[in-house]
Amino acid sequence: MRITRLMSAAIVAGMFPLSAAAQNTPVGGADEKTPSSSEFFAWINNTNEGATAAQTEVNLNFFRWLHDTYGMKLDIYAFDAGAIDGAMKYGTLTSPRFRSQFPQGFGALSKQAGAMGTQLGVWLGPDGYGDTDAEAEARSNMLFSLVKDYNFRLFKIDAVCGQLRPSKYEWFDKTFTRIRKVSPNFILLNHRLNLGWAVKHSTTFLLGGNETYIDVFMTNSMTAPHHRAQAIARMAPDKLTRLTEDHGVCLSSCLDYWEDDLVMQAFNRCLILAPEIYANPWLLRDDEYPRLAFLFNLHKDYAPILVNGMQLPDDKYGTGAISRGDASTRFLTLRNLSWQPVKYRIRLDGEVGLSDKRNVKVRLYHPYILDLGSHAYGSEVEVEVLPFRAALVKLTTQPERDAVALSGIPYEIINDRVGNVRELKLLGMPGKSYQVRLEKGHDVLSAIKIDGVAKKALLSGSKATVKFGGTPLKHDYHRLIGEMTSCDVPSDVSSIYYATCFAADNNALEARSLKRSGETAVPQVKAARDAFFGQTLFKTREIWDRNLFDGDPSTAFSIAQRWGDARTNGESMFCLDMGKPQALDKLTIQTLDEYSLSPLKSYEGVWVDVSADLKNWRSINCTVGTSFDVDLKDAGAVRYVRFAPCPLRLSEVTGYKDGQPVDRTEWRASNLFRPYGGRTCSATQTWKKEFVLDEVPEGAYLCVAINGYHGVEGAWAGFKIDGEYVGCPDRAPSFQSNTWEYQNARADRNYTYYLPLTKDMAGKKIEAYVISLDRNVRYVNTDRPEQSQDNGQTIRPMIKPEVWISAYPIPFEKKTLTAECKK
């Protein structure tokens, strides 16, 4: 919806400035003390083509699984653009388009949602009232019917369809006055619209006009160990107003640390819609769904008191810290936007909103659950917040409300709602022992087991020793390895550059998320994933390299052109990684037609470079056409293939040995990276850090943080490990992508490259390199922040690259605790 959403946002911002003050007192639906409602909306699960009944049914089954398995209740499931109205067009429930998408209308879906306590919502334009009273009445009746007959709870009205005509303010007023009579808590979201005097019906406005698609509209402005630092940095609205909407947490791209993002959305900003998520939550890993449900459930439990918020002093609690709750129970959200852990001292009194002067129980709920003890009112307790993460802390003088509560050990709740058995995941660092006690919880328990072994001592109030396997870590899993120092440009710099080109990809961001999360064992998750990736448009937009290896010459992998050329400076190469060196007779490359071959032309030549190790390359001259062969009979074992320029569209890439096609399961390709050489992709300066790791924690990765201005795609990172070239498969902001919705964000500073570590990398010499690629720029040591010119080069302050090690998730060992409730 980008061409319309972006243009509309700009137009509305200029012509019709909106403010919180303009919408402080809606005539109905909600006020500042209305508890939040949780919401999922389907934008990016589909784009302007709109949802279908079949896909929606599958998605609702996913949420029903969360409900039945973990007790998670979703209040609102909202269709986005294209269900009824679309970009610059209005629809009806009787149009051929609607009937093709929803042959049975909304009735069955409304019942399916209602069976788990969920109501529907929908994206609409503000007008559609036509030019006659009869047309206006038909539109008004349709909207009223959605609420009265199908139990819709929410409309999101958006400027993509245009503005509400002043002549239709009265019809708009009539419609929503009528709706609020049958649904007093009906929510009307205003996205970038001038509604004139009819604005009184709006429940919310869009906070800052921002969407939150990571590395499309929300991208880091700082180096960080993950992609969501900017999202975690997002502040609550002025005066902590709740009658606004922040577009929720996007679960589609760059998923690591999503839970910190959601904690800030739900418990820090805590708007009328919270927790609010959108896009493709089925792309999470199976082990992450209990955490998603836990945060929804915790927020639901305390929603009535979370409406009361207070800003905490920045100088003591960090920027944007907020306390929510009542006189006896408060939830504090703290954040740390630095590379080192930060400790805050929380004063347990009126400073954080507590006035009940009894002893205060303190419990950390995020990034894991940990009992921090009971303390006297007015005392202080210290809480550590991990780098670029959020912390959620509960303070209470009230009796325990958790079904099962432990002390002495970090843990996560897997299921404390459904059935007669409670399940917790105990977390411990490798080789460590913990003294665990069962605190008095809400449930009365009859049996407790840890990894299947009965622990009767816990039922009697005694402590139990829980020891975790593994070798104790010698170092902090998150730490600075060191600053990188300037060095001569190495002779093999092109191999270092290409290592990252071949390690990364240019697939749609959602394809990257699927790879990150791996296979699922949950049928409802698999069905939702299959429905998303199986959409006709996902295939025909040609945004996944998988299309090159599917045996179907009608599918393709293309250089995205919808939002302008996705290439940098209009140039790119085709890269193929076959996963391992192999001897082939030939490689056959196919396009769809002559135009698809552009900028190459049939019967012209192209040099194709092949290598087994990224170091030794052999060039092979080929005559190109809509189908052409690369002769590999004399090339020996080959793993890597590249040539430039890359055709706009390729349909199949097939390898042959002895006349038979070879297995392509592990083959990968890219089409947006620049070939090395030329004025904007040649090394001018390099920085290096050499080190050896004596251990590699589970989930560990290296971060090459390039602090400072370096230009768009002007700084690159790569590694040599015991002399072998190893590239970075990920970067914040994300490597350029052939995107599903809108184009990647582009940034000109503070890139962070990531290299996942494997256990066999311990004890090896690791050389990390940063490469400045723009010959037009030179970096010098200076205190002057501005740029200057010297002999045709732009002179800029020296960038400051560093290497860090981190891990995600935290490298805990895990054990399962099950607790049976007395019947």
Short mmCIF file of N, CA, C and O in Angstrom, two decimals, residues 313-380:
data_model
loop_
_atom_site.label_atom_id
_atom_site.label_comp_id
_atom_site.label_asym_id
_atom_site.label_seq_id
_atom_site.Cartn_x
_atom_site.Cartn_y
_atom_site.Cartn_z
N PRO A 313 11.78 9.63 36.61
CA PRO A 313 12.89 10.55 36.34
C PRO A 313 13.94 9.93 35.43
O PRO A 313 14.47 8.85 35.71
N ASP A 314 14.23 10.61 34.33
CA ASP A 314 15.21 10.10 33.37
C ASP A 314 16.58 9.90 34.00
O ASP A 314 17.29 8.95 33.66
N ASP A 315 16.96 10.81 34.88
CA ASP A 315 18.31 10.75 35.43
C ASP A 315 18.52 9.56 36.35
O ASP A 315 19.65 9.17 36.62
N LYS A 316 17.43 8.94 36.81
CA LYS A 316 17.55 7.81 37.72
C LYS A 316 17.16 6.49 37.05
O LYS A 316 17.75 5.45 37.32
N TYR A 317 16.16 6.54 36.18
CA TYR A 317 15.61 5.31 35.61
C TYR A 317 15.86 5.16 34.11
O TYR A 317 15.40 4.20 33.51
N GLY A 318 16.57 6.11 33.53
CA GLY A 318 16.82 6.05 32.11
C GLY A 318 15.72 6.73 31.31
O GLY A 318 14.62 6.97 31.82
N THR A 319 16.01 7.01 30.07
CA THR A 319 15.08 7.75 29.22
C THR A 319 13.80 6.97 28.99
O THR A 319 13.83 5.80 28.62
N GLY A 320 12.67 7.63 29.23
CA GLY A 320 11.38 7.06 28.87
C GLY A 320 10.88 5.97 29.77
O GLY A 320 9.95 5.24 29.39
N ALA A 321 11.44 5.80 30.96
CA ALA A 321 10.95 4.78 31.88
C ALA A 321 9.57 5.19 32.40
O ALA A 321 9.33 6.36 32.72
N ILE A 322 8.67 4.23 32.50
CA ILE A 322 7.29 4.50 32.91
C ILE A 322 6.87 3.47 33.95
O ILE A 322 7.23 2.30 33.87
N SER A 323 6.10 3.93 34.92
CA SER A 323 5.47 3.06 35.92
C SER A 323 3.97 3.10 35.71
O SER A 323 3.37 4.17 35.59
N ARG A 324 3.33 1.92 35.67
CA ARG A 324 1.88 1.83 35.50
C ARG A 324 1.29 0.94 36.59
O ARG A 324 1.90 -0.07 36.97
N GLY A 325 0.09 1.30 37.03
CA GLY A 325 -0.57 0.47 38.02
C GLY A 325 -1.38 1.29 38.99
O GLY A 325 -1.85 2.40 38.68
N ASP A 326 -1.54 0.75 40.22
CA ASP A 326 -2.30 1.45 41.25
C ASP A 326 -1.45 1.60 42.50
O ASP A 326 -0.23 1.42 42.45
N ALA A 327 -2.08 1.89 43.60
CA ALA A 327 -1.34 2.20 44.82
C ALA A 327 -0.56 1.02 45.35
O ALA A 327 0.44 1.19 46.06
N SER A 328 -0.98 -0.21 45.00
CA SER A 328 -0.34 -1.39 45.58
C SER A 328 0.38 -2.27 44.58
O SER A 328 1.13 -3.16 44.97
N THR A 329 0.18 -2.05 43.28
CA THR A 329 0.85 -2.86 42.25
C THR A 329 1.28 -1.96 41.11
O THR A 329 0.46 -1.21 40.55
N ARG A 330 2.55 -2.03 40.77
CA ARG A 330 3.08 -1.22 39.67
C ARG A 330 3.90 -2.11 38.73
O ARG A 330 4.58 -3.05 39.17
N PHE A 331 3.83 -1.78 37.44
CA PHE A 331 4.69 -2.39 36.44
C PHE A 331 5.61 -1.31 35.89
O PHE A 331 5.14 -0.30 35.36
N LEU A 332 6.92 -1.54 36.00
CA LEU A 332 7.91 -0.59 35.50
C LEU A 332 8.55 -1.13 34.23
O LEU A 332 8.91 -2.32 34.16
N THR A 333 8.65 -0.27 33.22
CA THR A 333 9.38 -0.62 32.01
C THR A 333 10.63 0.25 31.93
O THR A 333 10.56 1.47 31.95
N LEU A 334 11.76 -0.42 31.86
CA LEU A 334 13.06 0.23 31.77
C LEU A 334 13.71 -0.21 30.47
O LEU A 334 13.42 -1.28 29.95
N ARG A 335 14.62 0.60 29.95
CA ARG A 335 15.31 0.20 28.73
C ARG A 335 16.77 0.62 28.81
O ARG A 335 17.14 1.52 29.56
N ASN A 336 17.58 -0.04 28.00
CA ASN A 336 19.00 0.23 27.94
C ASN A 336 19.39 0.31 26.47
O ASN A 336 19.36 -0.70 25.77
N LEU A 337 19.73 1.48 26.00
CA LEU A 337 20.10 1.68 24.60
C LEU A 337 21.60 1.87 24.46
O LEU A 337 22.08 2.73 23.72
N SER A 338 22.35 1.07 25.18
CA SER A 338 23.81 1.11 25.10
C SER A 338 24.35 -0.30 24.97
O SER A 338 23.63 -1.29 25.17
N TRP A 339 25.65 -0.41 24.67
CA TRP A 339 26.28 -1.71 24.45
C TRP A 339 26.64 -2.42 25.76
O TRP A 339 26.99 -3.61 25.73
N GLN A 340 26.62 -1.72 26.88
CA GLN A 340 26.98 -2.32 28.16
C GLN A 340 25.75 -2.44 29.05
O GLN A 340 24.82 -1.64 28.94
N PRO A 341 25.70 -3.43 29.95
CA PRO A 341 24.58 -3.53 30.88
C PRO A 341 24.49 -2.27 31.75
O PRO A 341 25.50 -1.62 32.03
N VAL A 342 23.28 -1.93 32.14
CA VAL A 342 23.03 -0.77 32.99
C VAL A 342 22.23 -1.22 34.20
O VAL A 342 21.30 -2.03 34.08
N LYS A 343 22.58 -0.71 35.37
CA LYS A 343 21.84 -1.04 36.59
C LYS A 343 21.09 0.19 37.09
O LYS A 343 21.63 1.28 37.13
N TYR A 344 19.83 -0.03 37.43
CA TYR A 344 18.98 1.03 37.98
C TYR A 344 18.55 0.62 39.40
O TYR A 344 18.29 -0.55 39.67
N ARG A 345 18.46 1.61 40.27
CA ARG A 345 17.98 1.37 41.62
C ARG A 345 16.55 1.90 41.73
O ARG A 345 16.31 3.10 41.57
N ILE A 346 15.63 0.99 41.98
CA ILE A 346 14.21 1.33 42.05
C ILE A 346 13.84 1.60 43.50
O ILE A 346 14.05 0.75 44.38
N ARG A 347 13.29 2.78 43.74
CA ARG A 347 12.85 3.14 45.10
C ARG A 347 11.40 2.71 45.28
O ARG A 347 10.53 3.09 44.49
N LEU A 348 11.14 1.92 46.30
CA LEU A 348 9.84 1.29 46.48
C LEU A 348 8.92 2.18 47.30
O LEU A 348 8.58 1.89 48.46
N ASP A 349 8.52 3.28 46.70
CA ASP A 349 7.62 4.21 47.40
C ASP A 349 6.89 5.06 46.36
O ASP A 349 6.76 4.66 45.20
N GLY A 350 6.45 6.22 46.77
CA GLY A 350 5.69 7.09 45.88
C GLY A 350 6.46 7.53 44.66
O GLY A 350 5.84 7.97 43.68
N GLU A 351 7.78 7.42 44.65
CA GLU A 351 8.58 7.80 43.48
C GLU A 351 8.17 6.99 42.25
O GLU A 351 8.26 7.48 41.13
N VAL A 352 7.71 5.76 42.48
CA VAL A 352 7.26 4.92 41.36
C VAL A 352 5.75 4.68 41.41
O VAL A 352 5.23 3.85 40.65
N GLY A 353 5.04 5.38 42.29
CA GLY A 353 3.59 5.29 42.33
C GLY A 353 3.01 4.40 43.40
O GLY A 353 1.79 4.24 43.49
N LEU A 354 3.85 3.79 44.25
CA LEU A 354 3.35 2.96 45.34
C LEU A 354 3.02 3.83 46.54
O LEU A 354 3.83 4.66 46.96
N SER A 355 1.82 3.62 47.13
CA SER A 355 1.48 4.31 48.36
C SER A 355 1.08 3.34 49.48
O SER A 355 0.99 3.73 50.64
N ASP A 356 0.82 2.09 49.13
CA ASP A 356 0.58 1.05 50.13
C ASP A 356 1.92 0.75 50.80
O ASP A 356 2.86 0.31 50.15
N LYS A 357 2.01 0.96 52.10
CA LYS A 357 3.31 0.95 52.78
C LYS A 357 3.70 -0.40 53.37
O LYS A 357 4.61 -0.49 54.19
N ARG A 358 3.05 -1.45 52.93
CA ARG A 358 3.46 -2.79 53.35
C ARG A 358 4.70 -3.23 52.56
O ARG A 358 5.13 -2.56 51.64
N ASN A 359 5.27 -4.38 52.95
CA ASN A 359 6.42 -4.91 52.23
C ASN A 359 6.08 -5.10 50.75
O ASN A 359 4.94 -5.46 50.40
N VAL A 360 7.09 -4.90 49.91
CA VAL A 360 6.87 -4.92 48.47
C VAL A 360 7.58 -6.13 47.87
O VAL A 360 8.78 -6.32 48.05
N LYS A 361 6.80 -6.95 47.17
CA LYS A 361 7.37 -8.08 46.44
C LYS A 361 7.81 -7.59 45.06
O LYS A 361 7.05 -6.95 44.34
N VAL A 362 9.05 -7.90 44.69
CA VAL A 362 9.61 -7.42 43.42
C VAL A 362 9.91 -8.63 42.54
O VAL A 362 10.56 -9.58 42.96
N ARG A 363 9.41 -8.57 41.30
CA ARG A 363 9.65 -9.68 40.38
C ARG A 363 9.94 -9.13 38.98
O ARG A 363 9.21 -8.28 38.47
N LEU A 364 11.02 -9.61 38.40
CA LEU A 364 11.33 -9.30 37.00
C LEU A 364 10.51 -10.22 36.12
O LEU A 364 10.47 -11.44 36.34
N TYR A 365 9.83 -9.67 35.11
CA TYR A 365 9.04 -10.48 34.18
C TYR A 365 9.64 -10.52 32.78
O TYR A 365 9.17 -11.30 31.94
N HIS A 366 10.59 -9.68 32.52
CA HIS A 366 11.25 -9.69 31.22
C HIS A 366 12.66 -9.14 31.38
O HIS A 366 12.84 -8.16 32.10
N PRO A 367 13.67 -9.79 30.75
CA PRO A 367 13.63 -10.76 29.65
C PRO A 367 13.37 -12.20 30.08
O PRO A 367 13.31 -13.09 29.21
N TYR A 368 13.26 -12.45 31.37
CA TYR A 368 12.85 -13.74 31.92
C TYR A 368 12.20 -13.42 33.26
O TYR A 368 12.20 -12.26 33.71
N ILE A 369 11.62 -14.40 33.89
CA ILE A 369 11.00 -14.18 35.19
C ILE A 369 12.03 -14.52 36.27
O ILE A 369 12.68 -15.56 36.22
N LEU A 370 12.17 -13.63 37.24
CA LEU A 370 13.11 -13.84 38.33
C LEU A 370 12.61 -13.11 39.56
O LEU A 370 12.35 -11.91 39.52
N ASP A 371 12.45 -13.88 40.63
CA ASP A 371 12.02 -13.28 41.89
C ASP A 371 13.17 -12.46 42.49
O ASP A 371 14.28 -12.97 42.66
N LEU A 372 12.90 -11.19 42.78
CA LEU A 372 13.93 -10.30 43.34
C LEU A 372 13.70 -10.01 44.80
O LEU A 372 14.29 -9.08 45.36
N GLY A 373 12.82 -10.79 45.44
CA GLY A 373 12.68 -10.71 46.88
C GLY A 373 11.59 -9.78 47.36
O GLY A 373 10.96 -9.06 46.59
N SER A 374 11.39 -9.79 48.67
CA SER A 374 10.43 -8.91 49.34
C SER A 374 11.22 -7.87 50.12
O SER A 374 12.18 -8.20 50.83
N HIS A 375 10.81 -6.60 49.99
CA HIS A 375 11.59 -5.51 50.55
C HIS A 375 10.69 -4.52 51.28
O HIS A 375 9.49 -4.39 50.96
N ALA A 376 11.28 -3.83 52.21
CA ALA A 376 10.52 -2.84 52.98
C ALA A 376 10.12 -1.66 52.09
O ALA A 376 10.87 -1.26 51.19
N TYR A 377 8.95 -1.14 52.34
CA TYR A 377 8.50 0.06 51.65
C TYR A 377 9.51 1.19 51.89
O TYR A 377 9.99 1.39 53.00
N GLY A 378 9.87 1.89 50.82
CA GLY A 378 10.84 2.98 50.93
C GLY A 378 12.27 2.56 50.70
O GLY A 378 13.15 3.41 50.57
N SER A 379 12.53 1.24 50.65
CA SER A 379 13.88 0.78 50.37
C SER A 379 14.12 0.79 48.86
O SER A 379 13.24 1.15 48.07
N GLU A 380 15.32 0.39 48.44
CA GLU A 380 15.66 0.35 47.03
C GLU A 380 16.08 -1.05 46.63
O GLU A 380 16.66 -1.80 47.43
#
